XYZ file of C-alpha atoms in Angstrom:
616
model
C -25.147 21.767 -17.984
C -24.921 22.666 -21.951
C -21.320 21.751 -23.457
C -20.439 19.054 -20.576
C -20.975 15.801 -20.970
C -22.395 13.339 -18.342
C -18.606 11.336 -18.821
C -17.851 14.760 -18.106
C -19.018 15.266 -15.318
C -18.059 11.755 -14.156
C -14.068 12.578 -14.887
C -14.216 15.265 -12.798
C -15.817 13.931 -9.651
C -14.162 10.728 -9.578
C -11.232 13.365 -8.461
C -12.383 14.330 -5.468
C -12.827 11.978 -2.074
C -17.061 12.090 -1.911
C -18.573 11.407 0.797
C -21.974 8.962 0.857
C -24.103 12.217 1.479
C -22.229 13.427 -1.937
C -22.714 10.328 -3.499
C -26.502 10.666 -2.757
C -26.865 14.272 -3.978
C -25.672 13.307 -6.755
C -27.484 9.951 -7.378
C -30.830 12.133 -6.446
C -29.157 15.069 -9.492
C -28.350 11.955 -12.406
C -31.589 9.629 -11.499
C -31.495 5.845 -11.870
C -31.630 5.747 -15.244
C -28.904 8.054 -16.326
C -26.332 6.253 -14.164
C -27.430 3.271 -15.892
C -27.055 4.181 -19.115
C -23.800 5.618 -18.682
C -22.428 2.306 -16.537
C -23.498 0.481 -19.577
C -22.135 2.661 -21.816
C -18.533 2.243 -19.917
C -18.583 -1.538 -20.239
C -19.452 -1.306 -23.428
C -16.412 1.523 -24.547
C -13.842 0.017 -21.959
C -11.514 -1.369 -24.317
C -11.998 1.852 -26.990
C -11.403 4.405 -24.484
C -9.330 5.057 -21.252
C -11.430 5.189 -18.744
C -9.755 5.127 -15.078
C -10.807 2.641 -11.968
C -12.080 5.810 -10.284
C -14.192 6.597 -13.046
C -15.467 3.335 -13.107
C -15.942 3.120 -9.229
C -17.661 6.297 -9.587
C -20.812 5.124 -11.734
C -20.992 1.485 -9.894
C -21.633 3.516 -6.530
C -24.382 5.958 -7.934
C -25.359 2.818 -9.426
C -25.485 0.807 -6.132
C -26.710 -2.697 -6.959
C -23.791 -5.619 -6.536
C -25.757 -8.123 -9.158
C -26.476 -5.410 -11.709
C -22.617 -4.516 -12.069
C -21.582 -7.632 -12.112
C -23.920 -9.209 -14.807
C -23.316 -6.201 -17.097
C -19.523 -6.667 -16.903
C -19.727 -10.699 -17.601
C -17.732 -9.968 -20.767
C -14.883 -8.956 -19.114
C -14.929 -12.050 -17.277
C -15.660 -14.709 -20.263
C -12.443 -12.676 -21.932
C -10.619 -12.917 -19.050
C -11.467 -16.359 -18.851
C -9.620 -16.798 -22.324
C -6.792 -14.766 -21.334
C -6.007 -17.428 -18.807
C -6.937 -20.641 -20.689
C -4.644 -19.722 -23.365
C -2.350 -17.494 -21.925
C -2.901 -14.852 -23.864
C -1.020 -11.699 -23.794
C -3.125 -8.632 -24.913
C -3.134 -4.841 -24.848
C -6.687 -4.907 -23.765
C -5.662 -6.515 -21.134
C -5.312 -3.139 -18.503
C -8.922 -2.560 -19.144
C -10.171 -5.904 -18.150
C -7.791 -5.643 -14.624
C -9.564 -2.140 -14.228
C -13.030 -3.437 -14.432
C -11.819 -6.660 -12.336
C -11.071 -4.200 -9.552
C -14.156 -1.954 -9.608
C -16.213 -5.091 -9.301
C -14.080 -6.615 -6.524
C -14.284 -3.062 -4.484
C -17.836 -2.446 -5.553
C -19.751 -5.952 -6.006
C -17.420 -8.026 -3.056
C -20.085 -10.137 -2.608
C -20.603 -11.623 -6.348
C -16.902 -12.288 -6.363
C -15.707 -13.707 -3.161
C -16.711 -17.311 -3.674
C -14.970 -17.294 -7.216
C -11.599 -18.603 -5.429
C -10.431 -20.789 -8.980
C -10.887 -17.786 -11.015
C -9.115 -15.388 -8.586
C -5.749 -17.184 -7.873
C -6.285 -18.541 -11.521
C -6.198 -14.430 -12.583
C -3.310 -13.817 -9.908
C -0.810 -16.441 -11.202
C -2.127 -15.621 -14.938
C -0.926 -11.661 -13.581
C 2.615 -12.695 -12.190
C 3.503 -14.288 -15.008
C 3.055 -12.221 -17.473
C 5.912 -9.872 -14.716
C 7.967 -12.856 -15.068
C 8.183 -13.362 -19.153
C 10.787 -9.904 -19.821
C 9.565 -10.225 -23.820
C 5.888 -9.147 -22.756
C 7.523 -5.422 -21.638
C 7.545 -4.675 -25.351
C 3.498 -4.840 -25.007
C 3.381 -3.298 -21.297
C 4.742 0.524 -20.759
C 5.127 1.315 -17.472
C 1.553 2.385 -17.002
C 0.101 -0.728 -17.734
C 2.626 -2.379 -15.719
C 1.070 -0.583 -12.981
C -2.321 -1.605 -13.462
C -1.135 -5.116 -13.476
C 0.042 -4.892 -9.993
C -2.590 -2.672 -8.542
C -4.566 -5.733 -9.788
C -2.432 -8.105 -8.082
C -2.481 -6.131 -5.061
C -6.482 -6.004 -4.965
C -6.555 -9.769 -5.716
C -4.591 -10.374 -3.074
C -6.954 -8.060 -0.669
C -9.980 -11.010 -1.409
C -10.172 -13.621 1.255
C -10.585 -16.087 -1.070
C -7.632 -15.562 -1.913
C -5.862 -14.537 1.600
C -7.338 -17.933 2.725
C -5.697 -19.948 -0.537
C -2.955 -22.971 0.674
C 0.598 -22.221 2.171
C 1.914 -24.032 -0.826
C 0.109 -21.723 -3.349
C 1.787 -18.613 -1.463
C 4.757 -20.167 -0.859
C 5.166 -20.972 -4.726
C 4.064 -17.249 -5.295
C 7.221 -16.189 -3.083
C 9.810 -18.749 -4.063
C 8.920 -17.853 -8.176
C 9.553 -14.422 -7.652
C 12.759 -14.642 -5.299
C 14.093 -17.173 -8.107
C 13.534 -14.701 -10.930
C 15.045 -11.476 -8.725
C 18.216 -13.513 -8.048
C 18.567 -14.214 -11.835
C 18.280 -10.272 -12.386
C 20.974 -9.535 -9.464
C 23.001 -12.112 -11.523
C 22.585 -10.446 -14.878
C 22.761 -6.960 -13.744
C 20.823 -5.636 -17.127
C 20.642 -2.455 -18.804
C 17.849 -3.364 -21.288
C 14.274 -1.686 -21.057
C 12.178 -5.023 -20.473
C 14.509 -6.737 -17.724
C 14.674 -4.041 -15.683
C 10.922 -3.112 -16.006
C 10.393 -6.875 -15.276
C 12.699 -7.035 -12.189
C 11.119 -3.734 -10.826
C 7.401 -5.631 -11.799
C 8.542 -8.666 -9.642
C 10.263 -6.562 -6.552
C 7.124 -4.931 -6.088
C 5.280 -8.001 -5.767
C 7.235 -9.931 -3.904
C 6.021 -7.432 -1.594
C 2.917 -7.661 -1.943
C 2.937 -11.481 -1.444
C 4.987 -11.237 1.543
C 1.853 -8.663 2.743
C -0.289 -11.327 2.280
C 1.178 -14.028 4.135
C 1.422 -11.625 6.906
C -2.094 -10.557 6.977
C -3.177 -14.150 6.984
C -1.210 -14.690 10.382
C -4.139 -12.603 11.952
C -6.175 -16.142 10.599
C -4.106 -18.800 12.073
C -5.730 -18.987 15.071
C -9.118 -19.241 13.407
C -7.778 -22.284 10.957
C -4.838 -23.669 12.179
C -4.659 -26.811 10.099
C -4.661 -24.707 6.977
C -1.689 -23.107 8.101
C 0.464 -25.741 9.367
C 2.856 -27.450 6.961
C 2.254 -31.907 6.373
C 5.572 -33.705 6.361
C 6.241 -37.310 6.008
C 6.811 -39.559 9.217
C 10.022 -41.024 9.102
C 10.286 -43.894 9.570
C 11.518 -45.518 13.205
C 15.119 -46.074 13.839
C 15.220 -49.418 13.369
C 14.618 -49.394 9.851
C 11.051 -51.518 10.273
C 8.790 -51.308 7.171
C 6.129 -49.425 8.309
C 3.510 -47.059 6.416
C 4.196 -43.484 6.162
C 2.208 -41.524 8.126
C 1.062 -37.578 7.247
C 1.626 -35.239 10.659
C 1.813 -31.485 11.310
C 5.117 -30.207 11.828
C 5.323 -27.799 14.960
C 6.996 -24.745 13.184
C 4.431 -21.950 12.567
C 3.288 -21.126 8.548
C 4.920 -17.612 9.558
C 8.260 -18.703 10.822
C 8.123 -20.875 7.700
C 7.990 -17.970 4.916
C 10.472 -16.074 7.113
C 13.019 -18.969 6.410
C 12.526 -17.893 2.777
C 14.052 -14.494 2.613
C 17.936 -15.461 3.675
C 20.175 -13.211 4.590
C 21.794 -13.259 1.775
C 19.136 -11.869 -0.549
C 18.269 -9.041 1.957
C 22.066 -8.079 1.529
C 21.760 -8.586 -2.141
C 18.770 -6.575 -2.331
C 20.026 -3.373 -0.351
C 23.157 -2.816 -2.161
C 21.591 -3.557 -5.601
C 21.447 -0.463 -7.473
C 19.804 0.129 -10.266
C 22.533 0.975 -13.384
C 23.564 4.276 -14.724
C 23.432 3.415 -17.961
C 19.908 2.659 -18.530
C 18.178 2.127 -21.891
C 14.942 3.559 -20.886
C 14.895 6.934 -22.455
C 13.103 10.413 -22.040
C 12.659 10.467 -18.505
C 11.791 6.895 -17.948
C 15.098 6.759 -16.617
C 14.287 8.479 -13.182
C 11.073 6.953 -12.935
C 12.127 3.871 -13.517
C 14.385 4.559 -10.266
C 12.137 6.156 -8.599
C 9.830 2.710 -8.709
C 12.880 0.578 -8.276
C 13.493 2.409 -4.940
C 10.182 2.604 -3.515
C 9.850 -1.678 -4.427
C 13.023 -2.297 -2.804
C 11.998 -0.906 0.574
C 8.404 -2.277 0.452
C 9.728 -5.618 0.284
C 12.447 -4.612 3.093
C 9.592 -3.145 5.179
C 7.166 -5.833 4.719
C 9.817 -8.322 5.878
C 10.790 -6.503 8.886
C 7.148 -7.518 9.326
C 7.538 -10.917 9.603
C 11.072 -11.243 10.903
C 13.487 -9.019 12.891
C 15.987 -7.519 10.249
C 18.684 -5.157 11.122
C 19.159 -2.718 7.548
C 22.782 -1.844 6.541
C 23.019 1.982 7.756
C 25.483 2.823 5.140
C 23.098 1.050 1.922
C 20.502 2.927 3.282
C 22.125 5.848 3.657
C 23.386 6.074 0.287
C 20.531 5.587 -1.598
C 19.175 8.316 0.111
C 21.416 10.385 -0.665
C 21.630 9.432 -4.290
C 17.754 10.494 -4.712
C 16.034 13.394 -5.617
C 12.843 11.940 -3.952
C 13.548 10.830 -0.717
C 10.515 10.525 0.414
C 9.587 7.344 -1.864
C 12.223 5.521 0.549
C 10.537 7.080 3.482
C 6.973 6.084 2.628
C 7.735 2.752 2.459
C 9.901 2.401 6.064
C 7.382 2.471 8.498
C 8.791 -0.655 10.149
C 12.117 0.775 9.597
C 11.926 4.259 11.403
C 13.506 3.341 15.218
C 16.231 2.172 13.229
C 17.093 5.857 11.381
C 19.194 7.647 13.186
C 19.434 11.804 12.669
C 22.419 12.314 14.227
C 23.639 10.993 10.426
C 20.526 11.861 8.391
C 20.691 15.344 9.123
C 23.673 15.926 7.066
C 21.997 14.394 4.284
C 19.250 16.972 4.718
C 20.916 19.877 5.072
C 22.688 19.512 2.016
C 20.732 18.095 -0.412
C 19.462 19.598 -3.411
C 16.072 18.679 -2.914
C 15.706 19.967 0.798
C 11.919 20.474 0.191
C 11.271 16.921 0.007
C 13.135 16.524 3.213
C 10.093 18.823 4.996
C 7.659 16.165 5.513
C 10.050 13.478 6.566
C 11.814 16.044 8.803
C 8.118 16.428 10.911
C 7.060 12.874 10.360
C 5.062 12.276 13.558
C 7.307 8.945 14.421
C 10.617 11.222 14.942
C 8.991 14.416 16.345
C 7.924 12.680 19.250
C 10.817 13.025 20.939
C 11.306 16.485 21.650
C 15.385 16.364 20.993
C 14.365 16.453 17.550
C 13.424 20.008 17.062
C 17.386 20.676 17.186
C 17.703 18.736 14.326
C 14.873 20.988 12.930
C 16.598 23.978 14.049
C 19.517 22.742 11.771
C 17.738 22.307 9.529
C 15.699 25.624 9.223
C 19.660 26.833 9.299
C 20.535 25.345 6.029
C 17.410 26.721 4.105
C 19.165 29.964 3.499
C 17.228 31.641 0.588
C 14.886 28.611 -0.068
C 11.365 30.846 0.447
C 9.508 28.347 -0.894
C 10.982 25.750 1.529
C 10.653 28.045 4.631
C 7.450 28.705 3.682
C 6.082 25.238 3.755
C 7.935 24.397 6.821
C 5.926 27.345 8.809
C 3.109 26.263 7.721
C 3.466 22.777 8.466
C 4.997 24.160 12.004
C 2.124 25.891 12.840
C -0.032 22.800 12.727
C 1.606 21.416 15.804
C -0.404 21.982 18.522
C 0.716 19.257 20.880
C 3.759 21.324 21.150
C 3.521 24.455 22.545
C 4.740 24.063 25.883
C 8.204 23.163 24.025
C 10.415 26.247 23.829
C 12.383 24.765 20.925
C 9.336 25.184 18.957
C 8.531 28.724 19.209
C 12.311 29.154 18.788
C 12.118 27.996 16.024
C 9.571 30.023 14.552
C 10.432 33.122 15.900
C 14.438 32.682 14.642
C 12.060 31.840 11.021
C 10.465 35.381 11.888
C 13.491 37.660 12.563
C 15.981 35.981 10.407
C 13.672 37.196 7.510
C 12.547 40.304 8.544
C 13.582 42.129 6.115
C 12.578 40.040 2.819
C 9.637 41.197 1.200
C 9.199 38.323 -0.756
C 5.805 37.479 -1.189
C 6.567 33.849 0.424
C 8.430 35.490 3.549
C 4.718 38.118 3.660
C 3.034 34.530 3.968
C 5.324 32.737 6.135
C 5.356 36.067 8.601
C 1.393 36.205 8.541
C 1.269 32.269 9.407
C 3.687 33.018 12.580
C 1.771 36.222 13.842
C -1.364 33.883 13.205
C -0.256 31.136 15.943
C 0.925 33.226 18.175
C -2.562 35.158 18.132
C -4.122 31.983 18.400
C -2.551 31.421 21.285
C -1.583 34.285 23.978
C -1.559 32.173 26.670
C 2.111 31.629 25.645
C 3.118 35.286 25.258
C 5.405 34.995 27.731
C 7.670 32.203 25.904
C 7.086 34.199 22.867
C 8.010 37.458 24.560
C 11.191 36.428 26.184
C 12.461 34.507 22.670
C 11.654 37.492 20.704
C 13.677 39.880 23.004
C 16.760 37.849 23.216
C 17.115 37.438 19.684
C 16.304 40.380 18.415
C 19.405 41.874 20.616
C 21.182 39.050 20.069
C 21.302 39.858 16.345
C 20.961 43.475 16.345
C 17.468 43.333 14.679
C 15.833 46.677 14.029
C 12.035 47.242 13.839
C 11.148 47.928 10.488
C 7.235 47.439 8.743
C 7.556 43.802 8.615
C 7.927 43.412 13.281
C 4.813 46.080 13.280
C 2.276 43.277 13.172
C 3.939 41.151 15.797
C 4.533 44.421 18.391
C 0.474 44.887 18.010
C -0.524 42.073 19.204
C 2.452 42.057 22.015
C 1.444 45.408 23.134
C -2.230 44.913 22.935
C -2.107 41.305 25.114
C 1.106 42.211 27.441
C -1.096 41.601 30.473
C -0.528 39.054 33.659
C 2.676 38.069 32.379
C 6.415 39.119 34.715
C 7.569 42.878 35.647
C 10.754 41.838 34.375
C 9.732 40.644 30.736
C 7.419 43.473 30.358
C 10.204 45.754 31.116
C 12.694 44.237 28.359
C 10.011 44.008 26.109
C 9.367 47.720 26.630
C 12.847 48.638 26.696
C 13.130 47.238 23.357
C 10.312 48.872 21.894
C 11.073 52.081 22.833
C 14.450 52.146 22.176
C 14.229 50.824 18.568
C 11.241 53.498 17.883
C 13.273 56.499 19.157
C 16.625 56.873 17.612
C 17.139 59.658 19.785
C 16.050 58.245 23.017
C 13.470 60.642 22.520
C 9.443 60.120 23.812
C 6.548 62.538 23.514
C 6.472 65.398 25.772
C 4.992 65.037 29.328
C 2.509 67.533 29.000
C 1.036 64.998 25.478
C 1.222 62.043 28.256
C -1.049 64.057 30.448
C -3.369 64.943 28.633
C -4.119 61.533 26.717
C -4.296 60.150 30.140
C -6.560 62.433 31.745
C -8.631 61.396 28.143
C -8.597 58.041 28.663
C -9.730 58.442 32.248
C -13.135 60.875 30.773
C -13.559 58.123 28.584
C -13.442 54.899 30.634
C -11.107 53.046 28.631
C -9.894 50.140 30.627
C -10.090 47.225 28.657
C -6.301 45.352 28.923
C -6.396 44.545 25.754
C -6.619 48.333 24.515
C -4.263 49.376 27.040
C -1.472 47.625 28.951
C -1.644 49.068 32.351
C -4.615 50.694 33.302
C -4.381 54.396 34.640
C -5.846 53.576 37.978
C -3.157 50.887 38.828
C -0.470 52.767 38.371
C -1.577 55.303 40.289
C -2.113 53.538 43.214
C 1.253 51.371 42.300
C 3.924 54.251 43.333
C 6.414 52.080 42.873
C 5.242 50.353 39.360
C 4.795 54.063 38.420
C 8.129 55.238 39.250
C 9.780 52.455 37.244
C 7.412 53.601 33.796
C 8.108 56.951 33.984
C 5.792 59.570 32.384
C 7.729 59.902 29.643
C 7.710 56.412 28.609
C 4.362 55.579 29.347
C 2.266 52.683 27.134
C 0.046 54.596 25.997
C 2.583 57.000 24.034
C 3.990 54.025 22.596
C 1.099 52.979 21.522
C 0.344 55.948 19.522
C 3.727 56.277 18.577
C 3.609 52.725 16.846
C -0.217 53.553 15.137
C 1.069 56.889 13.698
C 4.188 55.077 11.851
C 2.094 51.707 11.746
C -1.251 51.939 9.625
C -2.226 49.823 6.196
C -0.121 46.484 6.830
C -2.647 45.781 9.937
C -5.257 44.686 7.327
C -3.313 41.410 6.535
C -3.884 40.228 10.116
C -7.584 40.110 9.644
C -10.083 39.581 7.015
C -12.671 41.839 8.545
C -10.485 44.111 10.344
C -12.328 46.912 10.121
C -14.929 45.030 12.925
C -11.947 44.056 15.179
C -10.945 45.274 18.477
C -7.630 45.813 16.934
C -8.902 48.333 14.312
C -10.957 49.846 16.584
C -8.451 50.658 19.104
C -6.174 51.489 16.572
C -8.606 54.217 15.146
C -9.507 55.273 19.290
C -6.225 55.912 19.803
C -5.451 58.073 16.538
C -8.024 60.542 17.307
C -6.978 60.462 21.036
C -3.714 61.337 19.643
C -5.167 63.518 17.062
C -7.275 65.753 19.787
C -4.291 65.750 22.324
C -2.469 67.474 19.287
C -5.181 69.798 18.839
C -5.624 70.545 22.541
C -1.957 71.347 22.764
C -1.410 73.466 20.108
C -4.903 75.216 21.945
C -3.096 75.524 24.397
C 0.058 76.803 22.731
C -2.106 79.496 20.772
C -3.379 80.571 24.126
C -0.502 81.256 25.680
C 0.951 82.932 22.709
C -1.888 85.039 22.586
C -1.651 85.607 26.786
C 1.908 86.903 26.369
C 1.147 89.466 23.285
C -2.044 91.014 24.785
C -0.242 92.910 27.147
C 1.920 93.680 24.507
C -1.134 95.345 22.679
C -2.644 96.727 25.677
C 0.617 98.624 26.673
C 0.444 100.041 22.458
C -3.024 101.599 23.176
C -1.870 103.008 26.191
C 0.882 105.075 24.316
C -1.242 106.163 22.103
């Protein structure tokens, strides 16, 4: 394509989440050698421009040859080779991590057996987090590449396989260094950024001990701990002898994390009077909160931990993103109690970010949650965007329609808004009307919701309920005499102000149409003719003058362009066909009527006329 570069091309598909038959289009569009060049090209530019690990990963799987990759990027390795020989701290540095981690996620296999290397790069990596001076080199960004690198090192089984005292060391260093920080309590850019550096992979360490449990069984001796034999009680010279101490390597690195640094850790905050600057302030928070309940997370892992309610509880309430403490609490959940959170929710400032937490699977489980939803919906007030996003994350739900709190919910999100034009409230009323098409079979629940609130709040029908009373009126079949009946009542009465129906002479007629015609589809037309007529008793309780069918023409003649919203080719759909049957039925009852009207004015003047000529 003229003007667009093949790095182009690259940037922008490296986006987006291809799958292998996408990946082999596009292999079969670039050919062999073109994705060679430009991998080459990459290595070769890495350190003058900023090309991304996605980028990177990109080209190596068009490229699709382990040995290739990894020759061409031997550079990287010989300098990172220096880096660690002579601990070198350098700005290139980022670039060599991100072409470390393409080759470890691309080319495994030509860097699995390279354990020195790897735990040589990973202690290399965790102290350069340690040393606060090297923060003057390292903004934040590269601080993250640094531990998405020691996260990805860490993924290796080289590496998850490496000794319990190599771990262990890993651990202890960075719990010595964090307790030095609680100590200080600093202000100053590079501490801080250093202590948030180390939280977050303490973490990450304790991850990896944990995933190696899944190994213990496989290699026991590696993960049981050699002590010393003392020696016998009687104080005999005797040798020392190496055994394996019973306690498990688990139980061991549990021992590690005391009580008193979990306390430490969940009321540290973070101070106010950072000297960050810009908005490095929040995000430096924003990290610092998301590290702290990793690590809390990933040691409720490995041993039972109880959190302090009222820690927890405050930082939430002191962010504007709750949901970095939530995405990092999966372990944490059953102990989160709503009966407290909820007031957090409902009056934060950020309620939008409280959405997706508010319908995390975990909690809406148990249906006594959707009154905490209900609460919630309560608080949103004005928030459009907010009760937007919330429908449309409602409507998702499928596993809960036979819950009535549900479509309360939605149809209280319906009617509370009925009158707000706002385009979000057009979309959040379309998504509603939408699931309840979708699924009739639960008219009734809808039916009998819609009805009691409606009276209950004294809602009148205006444009925005037409949509919603279609599809009522054009599905209200099989369902109770006694629903039907409110639902009707409630119809009627909010179309006619006066109490007032068309005449039953207009009933007649359209009926005695529909009959010629053969209309008796349900869907067209709630009761059919026939039944009624059979069903004295059902008949008796409609009454001519408040038949279905008059309603139904009532409703189309006040009712006409908003029905495109509800489908894209309306024009094809039973709806709009009905809809245009039953204007022209309504249209040619008219026209028959006032027929009928002419002839009878023209039936009483003729003898009028005739009795003129006579005189004469």
């Amino acid at each position: 394509m003229k003007g667009i570069s093949i790095h182009g091309i690259i940037k922008i598909l490296s986006n987006f989440n291809l799958s292998e038959n996408n990946i082999e289009d596009i292999r079969k569009a670039f050919g062999y050698n073109v994705i060679y060049k430009t991998y080459k090209n990459i290595i070769e530019n890495i350190y003058l421009k900023h090309y991304t690990r996605e980028e990177l990963g990109l080209v190596m799987k068009l490229l699709d040859n382990e040995k290739l990759s990894f020759s061409r990027s031997l550079d990287t390795f010989n300098r990172l080779n220096e880096y660690i020989s002579n601990n070198i701290i350098d700005k290139n540095l980022t670039s060599c991590c991100i072409v470390l981690m393409s080759i470890i996620e691309h080319s495994p296999s030509m860097i699995n057996d390279k354990k020195i290397f790897l735990n040589s790069m990973l202690t290399y990596l965790i102290n350069i987090l340690f040393e606060r001076s090297n923060f003057v080199f390292y903004d934040q960004h590269d601080t993250d590449i640094i531990i998405k690198t020691i996260e990805t090192l860490c993924e290796v089984d080289s590496v998850k396989l490496s000794s319990y005292d190599f771990k262990v060391g890993l651990i202890r260093r960075c719990l010595f260094n964090l307790d030095l920080f609680f100590e200080s309590n600093s202000s100053i850019y590079e501490e801080v950024m250093s202590f948030i550096a180390i939280l977050r992979s303490l973490g990450i360490f304790l991850d990896l001990c944990y995933n190696t449990k899944s190994l213990e069984n496989q290699d026991k001796n590696r993960f049981k701990i050699y002590v010393l034999k003392k020696k016998n009680s009687k104080g005999a010279d005797s040798s020392d002898t190496i055994e394996f101490e019973t306690t498990g390597f688990i139980n061991k690195i549990s021992d590690l994390i005391t009580s008193k640094f979990i306390n430490d850790l969940e009321k540290y905050k973070l101070p106010d009077n950072l000297c960050l600057g810009y908005k490095d302030d929040e995000l430096a928070k924003i990290r610092f909160i998301s590290a702290k309940f990793y690590v809390l997370n990933t040691v409720a892992k490995i041993t039972d931990i109880l959190i302090n309610r009222v820690h927890f509880y405050n930082d939430v309430y002191a962010q504007t993103k709750p949901k970095f403490i939530f995405d990092n609490i999966s372990n944490l959940k059953s102990q989160i109690s709503w009966s407290d959170l909820i007031i957090l929710a409902t009056n934060s400032p950020s309620k939008f970010d409280f959405i997706l937490i508010l319908l995390d699977p975990f909690y809406i489980q148990n249906l006594e949650h959707f009154s905490y939803i209900f609460l919630f919906v309560f608080s949103l007030k004005e928030d459009y965007t907010s009760i937007l996003f919330l429908t449309k994350k409602l409507v998702k739900l499928n596993e809960f329609l036979d819950v009535e709190k549900y479509w309360e919910i939605l149809i209280y999100i319906f009617i509370h808004y009925l009158e707000i034009n706002d385009e979000r409230m057009s979309k959040t009323r379309f998504y509603i009307i939408k699931k309840c098409i979708d699924h009739k079979e639960r008219l009734q629940n809808i039916l009998k919701i819609l009805v009691r609130d409606c009276n209950k709040d004294n809602i009148l029908i205006n444009d925005n309920l037409y949509p919603l009373l279609f599809f009522i009126i054009f599905n209200l079949d099989n369902i109770d005499t006694e629903i039907f009946f409110d639902c009707y009542n409630f119809i009627v009465t909010q179309l006619n102000d006066d109490n007032k129906t068309l005449e039953t002479s207009e009933c007649d007629i359209i009926n005695d149409k529909i009959e010629e015609m053969c209309i008796h589809d349900r869907t067209y037309i709630i009761l059919k003719t026939q039944n009624y007529k059979r069903d004295d008793n059902l008949f008796n309780k409609l009454n001519r003058k408040t038949l279905n069918v008059s309603l139904l023409i009532q409703l189309m003649s006040i009712y006409k362009p908003p029905i495109r919203i509800l489908f894209t080719k309306y024009k094809k759909s039973k709806y709009y066909k009905s809809f245009n049957f039953l204007q022209k039925l309504s249209k040619k009852a008219n026209e028959q009527k006032d027929e009928l009207q002419d002839t009878e004015k023209l039936d009483g003047e003729q003898p009028h006329e005739q009795k003129e000529t006579l005189q004469n």
